[in-house]
Each structure stands twice: as C-alpha cells, then as structure tokens.
Amino acid sequence: MSPMLRVFTALCSLITAGALLTGCSSTPPSDPANLCSIFQEKDSWYVAAHRAHERYGVPINVAMAILNEESAFLTGPRPSQSWFLFVPYDKEGTNYGYIDPLNPAWLTYVSEHGNVFTSHENFEDVLMYVAWFMRQTRTVNEVPFTDAYNHYLNFHEGWQGFKDRSYANKDWLLTAARRVQENADRYARQLMTCNLY
C-alpha cells in the first residue's frame, strides 16, 4: 500500500470513529424517569450536574427536570414551531440541541461567560445555562430554587412573560410545568437513595 493511501485510510478511520463516538454521546438515557439510573449510565452528566450545582447553587433535581421536559434528553434538530409559506422558522429559538433557549438570554449567558464555543448540543453547556437561568429567575422574579413549576414557566416564557402572566391561558404549558414539578420531586427522592460513587 502506498504511503498516500495509508494516510488516506487512517484519516477515514479517524473520521468514522469520531462520528461513531459523537453519535454514542448524544443518545438519551435508557430510563429518563430515574435520575440515579441516568447518572449511573452517563457519569459525565453526574459530574456536569454537580458543577452546575456548585457554580449556581441550584438543586440538581430541578435543573434536570427542566432539561428532561425541554428535550427528553435528546439532542439534534427538532421541528420548528412556526411556519411561513411552508418554510419553518422560529424568531426566538434555535431549534437544535438539548434546549431551544430564547436567543437574547442565551446570548447574554454566552457573553457573560466569554465562551463563544458554548453549544446547545453539549450537555454540560446546556445544564450550566439552565442553572444560570434559574439563578437569574430567582433574582428577577423571586422564584425559590425548589419551585420547579414556576422556574419552568420562566424558562419557557422569559422573565417579562412570566411577570405578564403570558402563560395563563396556555393549558398545555401549565400541564408541562406541573410535569416538571412532579419530575423534580421524584428526582429529589431518588437522589437521596442513589449509590453512585
């Protein structure tokens, strides 16, 4: 085999291996209803959750419940919620990654942290953003960290939207917020019994 062909073959192998690893790292946990199981399966998520907790003081169970509701722990493209002449668009969101954050808040977060490589498709980046958003919510709208229901309404509607009660007639959103609170409560009970490390 010629040296050029060997180099080309090696490069192809590296690209293929990289693609496989990327695909594996973005698979959702097998039991998203069990936080202990999630962290046992994805130990890097456990580390990321503790970093977010240490940096922002937010309860791990609440941040993870919000993230579960937003994406079911799936990353990658998601359907746009808005259409114009059969073309999908979304004025406020980005429609990819673990979350679809409101762009002004995401851009504020990125500029405050000085990392232009922050990505909606990186679990730790996203969890740090959720934790940062929760801390801002506690400051702006005085929502206690343990109130997963109202944290989710803030996360979905934005701080001003929450103040304006833009969620009031959105039964589907109120149902989702109740689900976030239920998941957060279950996650909290599970965390007390986890035997992780």
XYZ file of N, CA, C and O in Angstrom, residues 7 26 54-55 57 83 96-97 103 106 110-111 122 127 171:
60
model
N -2.194 7.007 4.559
C -2.622 8.232 5.244
C -4.117 8.453 5.039
O -4.864 8.753 5.976
N -24.605 11.283 22.205
C -25.839 12.049 22.180
C -27.079 11.183 22.365
O -28.182 11.674 22.248
N -22.612 23.483 42.085
C -21.579 24.212 42.818
C -21.450 25.646 42.331
O -21.252 26.567 43.126
N -21.597 25.849 41.036
C -21.404 27.194 40.489
C -22.593 28.110 40.758
O -22.423 29.292 41.056
N -25.632 27.077 42.661
C -26.410 26.774 43.846
C -27.778 26.162 43.585
O -28.581 26.023 44.505
N -44.259 28.400 11.101
C -44.161 28.188 9.652
C -44.617 29.438 8.924
O -45.516 30.147 9.366
N -32.383 23.386 17.882
C -31.456 22.267 17.846
C -30.811 22.133 19.215
O -30.848 23.057 20.010
N -30.260 20.963 19.459
C -29.612 20.734 20.735
C -30.589 20.275 21.807
O -31.728 19.943 21.535
N -33.129 33.458 22.388
C -31.817 33.932 21.951
C -31.229 35.057 22.797
O -30.042 35.013 23.093
N -29.785 33.475 25.919
C -28.637 32.626 25.577
C -27.419 33.489 25.246
O -26.309 33.218 25.710
N -23.813 33.551 27.114
C -22.552 33.296 26.400
C -21.594 34.476 26.574
O -20.409 34.283 26.840
N -22.104 35.703 26.460
C -21.217 36.866 26.582
C -20.694 37.010 28.011
O -19.541 37.377 28.219
N -24.084 20.494 23.653
C -23.158 19.996 24.665
C -23.899 19.950 25.999
O -24.384 20.969 26.486
N -26.692 22.422 30.653
C -27.045 22.353 32.068
C -26.559 23.596 32.808
O -27.269 24.121 33.679
N -52.970 26.095 28.563
C -53.179 24.894 29.384
C -52.079 23.856 29.169
O -51.648 23.196 30.116
